[in-house]
Amino acid sequence: ETGVTQTPRHLVMGMTNKKSLKCEQHLGHNAMYWYKQSAKKPLELMFVYNFKEQTENNSVPSRFSPECPNSSHLFLHLHTLQPEDSALYLCASSQPRSPETQYFGPGTRLLVL
Amino acid sequence: KNEVEQSPQNLTAQEGEFITINCSYSVGISALHWLQQHPGGGIVSLFMLSSGKKKHGRLIATINIQEKHSSLHITASHPRDSAVYICAVSYYSGGGADGLTFGKGTHLIIQP
């Protein structure tokens, strides 16, 4: 099993729903990342957390709300999403140095109806 | 903002062929990363390069910092190498952890 786990693996939600994606890493890392992969588009960075502090927000709409309660857990809270938010959401972790190899979770495939 | 260009976007080859995938970027970076993504979405980091060349099994990655260009080579390709190969760059963000900027990926199919 990968050192980075994500739950759920698949999620279908309506535009008025509120849901959360969870990421957990068992690698002892202190940096965690959220990425989005939409169909036919390159992967794109959403958020970076380093030692539980958000260090980068890549102009992500406020309907996506990240939370990092400790260095091992990362959440992405979703509310009032749009169908164009349907995508694969990937979490990654690394040592908090620059540069460092990132280790990816399997992703959550989200469908917004 | 860094632009990352990959070529080719699609590549079909016969088993045993030597494969080259190219990547270029526009501004200074802290490192260049080659990633592999299999159907289903899982991503594995193959290499992280700041200079020179790295080899792992049948995979070789090179980078030319002056020309802002990197190549990923696969020797003696095999059908199990079929995947999407993604080039990504990291840049010093000042926060100690650098997010990645990605190319569009190269969809590689190796036929038996």
PDB file of C-alpha atoms in Angstrom:
ATOM      1  CA  GLU A   1       0.000   0.000   0.000  1.00  0.00           C
ATOM      2  CA  THR A   2       1.239   3.450  -0.879  1.00  0.00           C
ATOM      3  CA  GLY A   3       2.617   5.685   1.866  1.00  0.00           C
ATOM      4  CA  VAL A   4       0.013   8.282   0.892  1.00  0.00           C
ATOM      5  CA  THR A   5      -3.643   7.284   1.125  1.00  0.00           C
ATOM      6  CA  GLN A   6      -6.702   9.181  -0.046  1.00  0.00           C
ATOM      7  CA  THR A   7     -10.360   8.666   0.757  1.00  0.00           C
ATOM      8  CA  PRO A   8     -12.803   8.347  -0.769  1.00  0.00           C
ATOM      9  CA  ARG A   9     -11.433   7.021  -4.052  1.00  0.00           C
ATOM     10  CA  HIS A  10     -14.594   7.988  -5.916  1.00  0.00           C
ATOM     11  CA  LEU A  11     -17.177  10.638  -5.064  1.00  0.00           C
ATOM     12  CA  VAL A  12     -20.343  11.825  -6.762  1.00  0.00           C
ATOM     13  CA  MET A  13     -21.926  14.974  -5.383  1.00  0.00           C
ATOM     14  CA  GLY A  14     -24.556  17.494  -6.277  1.00  0.00           C
ATOM     15  CA  MET A  15     -23.831  21.180  -6.618  1.00  0.00           C
ATOM     16  CA  THR A  16     -25.487  21.945  -3.278  1.00  0.00           C
ATOM     17  CA  ASN A  17     -23.688  19.229  -1.323  1.00  0.00           C
ATOM     18  CA  LYS A  18     -20.802  19.632   1.096  1.00  0.00           C
ATOM     19  CA  LYS A  19     -18.170  16.928   1.140  1.00  0.00           C
ATOM     20  CA  SER A  20     -14.569  16.489   2.231  1.00  0.00           C
ATOM     21  CA  LEU A  21     -11.604  14.703   0.713  1.00  0.00           C
ATOM     22  CA  LYS A  22      -9.054  13.218   3.079  1.00  0.00           C
ATOM     23  CA  CYS A  23      -5.355  12.573   2.592  1.00  0.00           C
ATOM     24  CA  GLU A  24      -3.048  10.810   5.054  1.00  0.00           C
ATOM     25  CA  GLN A  25       0.677  10.207   4.705  1.00  0.00           C
ATOM     26  CA  HIS A  26       2.697   7.659   6.634  1.00  0.00           C
ATOM     27  CA  LEU A  27       6.122   8.814   5.430  1.00  0.00           C
ATOM     28  CA  GLY A  28       7.048  11.278   8.172  1.00  0.00           C
ATOM     29  CA  HIS A  29       6.888  14.206   5.769  1.00  0.00           C
ATOM     30  CA  ASN A  30       6.026  17.757   6.745  1.00  0.00           C
ATOM     31  CA  ALA A  31       4.960  19.199   3.392  1.00  0.00           C
ATOM     32  CA  MET A  32       1.667  18.288   1.742  1.00  0.00           C
ATOM     33  CA  TYR A  33       0.060  19.325  -1.533  1.00  0.00           C
ATOM     34  CA  TRP A  34      -3.283  19.270  -3.328  1.00  0.00           C
ATOM     35  CA  TYR A  35      -3.306  18.958  -7.122  1.00  0.00           C
ATOM     36  CA  LYS A  36      -6.174  18.865  -9.611  1.00  0.00           C
ATOM     37  CA  GLN A  37      -6.205  16.895 -12.873  1.00  0.00           C
ATOM     38  CA  SER A  38      -9.057  17.781 -15.213  1.00  0.00           C
ATOM     39  CA  ALA A  39      -9.754  15.919 -18.422  1.00  0.00           C
ATOM     40  CA  LYS A  40      -7.473  16.982 -21.250  1.00  0.00           C
ATOM     41  CA  LYS A  41      -5.636  19.532 -19.081  1.00  0.00           C
ATOM     42  CA  PRO A  42      -2.270  19.351 -17.338  1.00  0.00           C
ATOM     43  CA  LEU A  43      -2.124  18.686 -13.640  1.00  0.00           C
ATOM     44  CA  GLU A  44      -2.303  21.910 -11.691  1.00  0.00           C
ATOM     45  CA  LEU A  45      -1.202  22.862  -8.203  1.00  0.00           C
ATOM     46  CA  MET A  46      -3.943  23.973  -5.804  1.00  0.00           C
ATOM     47  CA  PHE A  47      -2.415  24.332  -2.324  1.00  0.00           C
ATOM     48  CA  VAL A  48       0.864  23.779  -0.493  1.00  0.00           C
ATOM     49  CA  TYR A  49       1.192  23.221   3.257  1.00  0.00           C
ATOM     50  CA  ASN A  50       4.494  23.192   5.121  1.00  0.00           C
ATOM     51  CA  PHE A  51       4.505  22.258   8.814  1.00  0.00           C
ATOM     52  CA  LYS A  52       0.683  22.750   8.854  1.00  0.00           C
ATOM     53  CA  GLU A  53       0.933  26.287   7.491  1.00  0.00           C
ATOM     54  CA  GLN A  54      -0.425  27.144   4.056  1.00  0.00           C
ATOM     55  CA  THR A  55       2.450  28.482   1.987  1.00  0.00           C
ATOM     56  CA  GLU A  56       0.843  28.567  -1.435  1.00  0.00           C
ATOM     57  CA  ASN A  57      -2.682  29.056  -2.808  1.00  0.00           C
ATOM     58  CA  ASN A  58      -2.696  28.905  -6.576  1.00  0.00           C
ATOM     59  CA  SER A  59      -5.687  31.235  -7.024  1.00  0.00           C
ATOM     60  CA  VAL A  60      -8.129  28.492  -6.103  1.00  0.00           C
ATOM     61  CA  PRO A  61     -11.833  29.462  -5.793  1.00  0.00           C
ATOM     62  CA  SER A  62     -13.124  29.709  -2.228  1.00  0.00           C
ATOM     63  CA  ARG A  63     -15.528  26.804  -2.777  1.00  0.00           C
ATOM     64  CA  PHE A  64     -12.409  24.677  -2.169  1.00  0.00           C
ATOM     65  CA  SER A  65     -11.261  24.999   1.437  1.00  0.00           C
ATOM     66  CA  PRO A  66      -8.133  23.139   2.584  1.00  0.00           C
ATOM     67  CA  GLU A  67      -7.345  22.136   6.145  1.00  0.00           C
ATOM     68  CA  CYS A  68      -4.129  20.709   7.566  1.00  0.00           C
ATOM     69  CA  PRO A  69      -4.620  19.819  11.253  1.00  0.00           C
ATOM     70  CA  ASN A  70      -1.218  18.117  11.520  1.00  0.00           C
ATOM     71  CA  SER A  71       1.670  17.146   9.257  1.00  0.00           C
ATOM     72  CA  SER A  72       0.160  13.727   8.491  1.00  0.00           C
ATOM     73  CA  HIS A  73      -3.346  14.774   7.457  1.00  0.00           C
ATOM     74  CA  LEU A  74      -4.691  17.055   4.788  1.00  0.00           C
ATOM     75  CA  PHE A  75      -8.320  17.720   3.938  1.00  0.00           C
ATOM     76  CA  LEU A  76     -10.051  19.451   1.065  1.00  0.00           C
ATOM     77  CA  HIS A  77     -13.519  20.661   1.974  1.00  0.00           C
ATOM     78  CA  LEU A  78     -15.874  21.087  -0.958  1.00  0.00           C
ATOM     79  CA  HIS A  79     -19.064  23.149  -1.093  1.00  0.00           C
ATOM     80  CA  THR A  80     -21.309  24.464  -3.859  1.00  0.00           C
ATOM     81  CA  LEU A  81     -19.099  22.999  -6.551  1.00  0.00           C
ATOM     82  CA  GLN A  82     -19.734  23.329 -10.274  1.00  0.00           C
ATOM     83  CA  PRO A  83     -19.781  20.544 -12.875  1.00  0.00           C
ATOM     84  CA  GLU A  84     -16.473  21.871 -14.251  1.00  0.00           C
ATOM     85  CA  ASP A  85     -14.888  20.981 -10.900  1.00  0.00           C
ATOM     86  CA  SER A  86     -15.220  17.306 -11.812  1.00  0.00           C
ATOM     87  CA  ALA A  87     -11.664  16.004 -11.882  1.00  0.00           C
ATOM     88  CA  LEU A  88      -9.101  13.744 -10.247  1.00  0.00           C
ATOM     89  CA  TYR A  89      -7.844  15.325  -7.032  1.00  0.00           C
ATOM     90  CA  LEU A  90      -4.384  14.181  -6.011  1.00  0.00           C
ATOM     91  CA  CYS A  91      -2.607  14.638  -2.732  1.00  0.00           C
ATOM     92  CA  ALA A  92       1.168  14.477  -2.396  1.00  0.00           C
ATOM     93  CA  SER A  93       3.715  14.806   0.369  1.00  0.00           C
ATOM     94  CA  SER A  94       7.436  15.492   0.648  1.00  0.00           C
ATOM     95  CA  GLN A  95      10.167  16.509   3.009  1.00  0.00           C
ATOM     96  CA  PRO A  96       9.959  20.267   3.649  1.00  0.00           C
ATOM     97  CA  ARG A  97      13.044  21.107   1.615  1.00  0.00           C
ATOM     98  CA  SER A  98      13.602  22.611  -1.809  1.00  0.00           C
ATOM     99  CA  PRO A  99      13.719  20.697  -4.045  1.00  0.00           C
ATOM    100  CA  GLU A 100      12.347  17.346  -2.952  1.00  0.00           C
ATOM    101  CA  THR A 101      10.737  14.287  -4.504  1.00  0.00           C
ATOM    102  CA  GLN A 102       6.972  14.250  -4.015  1.00  0.00           C
ATOM    103  CA  TYR A 103       5.020  11.085  -3.225  1.00  0.00           C
ATOM    104  CA  PHE A 104       1.498  10.957  -4.597  1.00  0.00           C
ATOM    105  CA  GLY A 105      -1.658   9.335  -3.329  1.00  0.00           C
ATOM    106  CA  PRO A 106      -3.967   7.375  -5.641  1.00  0.00           C
ATOM    107  CA  GLY A 107      -6.361  10.302  -6.033  1.00  0.00           C
ATOM    108  CA  THR A 108     -10.070  10.910  -5.532  1.00  0.00           C
ATOM    109  CA  ARG A 109     -12.112  10.928  -8.715  1.00  0.00           C
ATOM    110  CA  LEU A 110     -14.856  13.517  -8.228  1.00  0.00           C
ATOM    111  CA  LEU A 111     -17.974  13.908 -10.317  1.00  0.00           C
ATOM    112  CA  VAL A 112     -20.172  16.959  -9.716  1.00  0.00           C
ATOM    113  CA  LEU A 113     -23.698  16.657 -11.065  1.00  0.00           C
TER     114      LEU A 113
ATOM    115  CA  LYS B   1       4.939  31.802 -14.679  1.00  0.00           C
ATOM    116  CA  ASN B   2       6.884  28.779 -15.864  1.00  0.00           C
ATOM    117  CA  GLU B   3       5.702  27.124 -19.054  1.00  0.00           C
ATOM    118  CA  VAL B   4       6.491  23.432 -19.474  1.00  0.00           C
ATOM    119  CA  GLU B   5       6.349  21.999 -22.973  1.00  0.00           C
ATOM    120  CA  GLN B   6       6.509  18.268 -23.655  1.00  0.00           C
ATOM    121  CA  SER B   7       6.850  16.380 -26.901  1.00  0.00           C
ATOM    122  CA  PRO B   8       5.560  14.239 -28.374  1.00  0.00           C
ATOM    123  CA  GLN B   9       2.047  14.216 -26.895  1.00  0.00           C
ATOM    124  CA  ASN B  10       1.441  10.688 -28.154  1.00  0.00           C
ATOM    125  CA  LEU B  11       3.948   7.977 -29.035  1.00  0.00           C
ATOM    126  CA  THR B  12       3.371   4.420 -30.199  1.00  0.00           C
ATOM    127  CA  ALA B  13       6.380   2.153 -30.610  1.00  0.00           C
ATOM    128  CA  GLN B  14       7.252  -1.500 -30.934  1.00  0.00           C
ATOM    129  CA  GLU B  15       8.653  -3.533 -28.084  1.00  0.00           C
ATOM    130  CA  GLY B  16      12.421  -3.156 -27.882  1.00  0.00           C
ATOM    131  CA  GLU B  17      12.600   0.321 -29.397  1.00  0.00           C
ATOM    132  CA  PHE B  18      14.580   3.161 -27.819  1.00  0.00           C
ATOM    133  CA  ILE B  19      12.173   5.856 -26.611  1.00  0.00           C
ATOM    134  CA  THR B  20      12.879   9.566 -26.109  1.00  0.00           C
ATOM    135  CA  ILE B  21      10.505  12.090 -24.578  1.00  0.00           C
ATOM    136  CA  ASN B  22      11.485  15.742 -24.469  1.00  0.00           C
ATOM    137  CA  CYS B  23      10.669  18.569 -22.089  1.00  0.00           C
ATOM    138  CA  SER B  24      11.511  22.265 -22.162  1.00  0.00           C
ATOM    139  CA  TYR B  25      10.772  24.995 -19.661  1.00  0.00           C
ATOM    140  CA  SER B  26      10.907  28.750 -19.702  1.00  0.00           C
ATOM    141  CA  VAL B  27      12.417  30.082 -16.475  1.00  0.00           C
ATOM    142  CA  GLY B  28      14.879  29.038 -13.786  1.00  0.00           C
ATOM    143  CA  ILE B  29      13.914  26.071 -11.673  1.00  0.00           C
ATOM    144  CA  SER B  30      14.994  24.310  -8.487  1.00  0.00           C
ATOM    145  CA  ALA B  31      14.562  20.881 -10.125  1.00  0.00           C
ATOM    146  CA  LEU B  32      12.918  19.009 -12.972  1.00  0.00           C
ATOM    147  CA  HIS B  33      10.806  15.943 -12.226  1.00  0.00           C
ATOM    148  CA  TRP B  34       9.806  13.042 -14.439  1.00  0.00           C
ATOM    149  CA  LEU B  35       6.628  11.264 -13.331  1.00  0.00           C
ATOM    150  CA  GLN B  36       4.765   8.196 -14.564  1.00  0.00           C
ATOM    151  CA  GLN B  37       0.992   7.902 -14.466  1.00  0.00           C
ATOM    152  CA  HIS B  38      -0.765   4.602 -15.116  1.00  0.00           C
ATOM    153  CA  PRO B  39      -4.450   4.167 -16.030  1.00  0.00           C
ATOM    154  CA  GLY B  40      -6.458   4.674 -12.863  1.00  0.00           C
ATOM    155  CA  GLY B  41      -4.517   7.786 -11.976  1.00  0.00           C
ATOM    156  CA  GLY B  42      -1.685   6.771  -9.665  1.00  0.00           C
ATOM    157  CA  ILE B  43       1.475   8.857 -10.128  1.00  0.00           C
ATOM    158  CA  VAL B  44       4.992   7.681  -9.374  1.00  0.00           C
ATOM    159  CA  SER B  45       8.044   9.908  -9.297  1.00  0.00           C
ATOM    160  CA  LEU B  46      10.761   8.497 -11.581  1.00  0.00           C
ATOM    161  CA  PHE B  47      13.487  11.127 -11.327  1.00  0.00           C
ATOM    162  CA  MET B  48      14.266  14.490  -9.812  1.00  0.00           C
ATOM    163  CA  LEU B  49      17.084  16.324 -11.594  1.00  0.00           C
ATOM    164  CA  SER B  50      18.947  19.526 -10.902  1.00  0.00           C
ATOM    165  CA  SER B  51      21.829  18.844 -13.283  1.00  0.00           C
ATOM    166  CA  GLY B  52      23.463  16.159 -15.388  1.00  0.00           C
ATOM    167  CA  LYS B  53      22.069  12.685 -15.815  1.00  0.00           C
ATOM    168  CA  LYS B  54      20.410   9.950 -13.764  1.00  0.00           C
ATOM    169  CA  LYS B  55      19.791   6.290 -14.567  1.00  0.00           C
ATOM    170  CA  HIS B  56      17.459   3.762 -13.013  1.00  0.00           C
ATOM    171  CA  GLY B  57      17.196   0.407 -14.700  1.00  0.00           C
ATOM    172  CA  ARG B  58      16.178   0.999 -18.320  1.00  0.00           C
ATOM    173  CA  LEU B  59      15.266   4.633 -17.686  1.00  0.00           C
ATOM    174  CA  ILE B  60      17.690   7.520 -18.205  1.00  0.00           C
ATOM    175  CA  ALA B  61      16.960  11.194 -17.582  1.00  0.00           C
ATOM    176  CA  THR B  62      19.159  14.087 -18.635  1.00  0.00           C
ATOM    177  CA  ILE B  63      18.936  17.820 -18.152  1.00  0.00           C
ATOM    178  CA  ASN B  64      20.691  20.771 -19.781  1.00  0.00           C
ATOM    179  CA  ILE B  65      20.260  23.770 -17.502  1.00  0.00           C
ATOM    180  CA  GLN B  66      21.643  26.292 -20.013  1.00  0.00           C
ATOM    181  CA  GLU B  67      19.223  25.175 -22.715  1.00  0.00           C
ATOM    182  CA  LYS B  68      16.337  24.606 -20.236  1.00  0.00           C
ATOM    183  CA  HIS B  69      15.723  21.176 -21.699  1.00  0.00           C
ATOM    184  CA  SER B  70      15.412  17.638 -20.388  1.00  0.00           C
ATOM    185  CA  SER B  71      14.958  14.238 -21.984  1.00  0.00           C
ATOM    186  CA  LEU B  72      13.645  10.935 -20.665  1.00  0.00           C
ATOM    187  CA  HIS B  73      14.928   7.833 -22.448  1.00  0.00           C
ATOM    188  CA  ILE B  74      13.648   4.282 -22.187  1.00  0.00           C
ATOM    189  CA  THR B  75      15.952   1.550 -23.493  1.00  0.00           C
ATOM    190  CA  ALA B  76      14.649  -1.851 -24.641  1.00  0.00           C
ATOM    191  CA  SER B  77      11.043  -0.695 -24.232  1.00  0.00           C
ATOM    192  CA  HIS B  78       8.440  -3.183 -23.023  1.00  0.00           C
ATOM    193  CA  PRO B  79       4.621  -3.170 -23.083  1.00  0.00           C
ATOM    194  CA  ARG B  80       4.614  -2.630 -19.309  1.00  0.00           C
ATOM    195  CA  ASP B  81       6.255   0.780 -19.967  1.00  0.00           C
ATOM    196  CA  SER B  82       2.968   1.920 -21.513  1.00  0.00           C
ATOM    197  CA  ALA B  83       1.809   4.875 -19.428  1.00  0.00           C
ATOM    198  CA  VAL B  84       1.619   8.656 -19.433  1.00  0.00           C
ATOM    199  CA  TYR B  85       4.984  10.282 -18.715  1.00  0.00           C
ATOM    200  CA  ILE B  86       4.798  13.754 -17.233  1.00  0.00           C
ATOM    201  CA  CYS B  87       7.497  16.384 -16.968  1.00  0.00           C
ATOM    202  CA  ALA B  88       7.171  18.842 -14.096  1.00  0.00           C
ATOM    203  CA  VAL B  89       9.307  21.617 -12.672  1.00  0.00           C
ATOM    204  CA  SER B  90       9.656  23.018  -9.196  1.00  0.00           C
ATOM    205  CA  TYR B  91      10.831  26.517  -8.441  1.00  0.00           C
ATOM    206  CA  TYR B  92      11.996  28.110  -5.236  1.00  0.00           C
ATOM    207  CA  SER B  93       8.845  29.417  -3.550  1.00  0.00           C
ATOM    208  CA  GLY B  94      10.498  30.638  -0.356  1.00  0.00           C
ATOM    209  CA  GLY B  95       8.223  28.457   1.746  1.00  0.00           C
ATOM    210  CA  GLY B  96      10.549  25.442   1.885  1.00  0.00           C
ATOM    211  CA  ALA B  97       8.149  23.216  -0.077  1.00  0.00           C
ATOM    212  CA  ASP B  98       7.747  23.765  -3.791  1.00  0.00           C
ATOM    213  CA  GLY B  99       4.612  23.020  -5.752  1.00  0.00           C
ATOM    214  CA  LEU B 100       5.051  21.533  -9.197  1.00  0.00           C
ATOM    215  CA  THR B 101       4.171  22.984 -12.603  1.00  0.00           C
ATOM    216  CA  PHE B 102       3.358  20.254 -15.082  1.00  0.00           C
ATOM    217  CA  GLY B 103       3.602  19.572 -18.787  1.00  0.00           C
ATOM    218  CA  LYS B 104       0.662  18.034 -20.628  1.00  0.00           C
ATOM    219  CA  GLY B 105       2.198  14.565 -20.578  1.00  0.00           C
ATOM    220  CA  THR B 106       3.251  12.048 -23.209  1.00  0.00           C
ATOM    221  CA  HIS B 107       0.944   9.086 -23.742  1.00  0.00           C
ATOM    222  CA  LEU B 108       3.259   6.160 -24.556  1.00  0.00           C
ATOM    223  CA  ILE B 109       2.041   2.839 -25.935  1.00  0.00           C
ATOM    224  CA  ILE B 110       4.500   0.001 -26.463  1.00  0.00           C
ATOM    225  CA  GLN B 111       3.115  -2.722 -28.708  1.00  0.00           C
ATOM    226  CA  PRO B 112       4.315  -6.336 -28.385  1.00  0.00           C
TER     227      PRO B 112
END
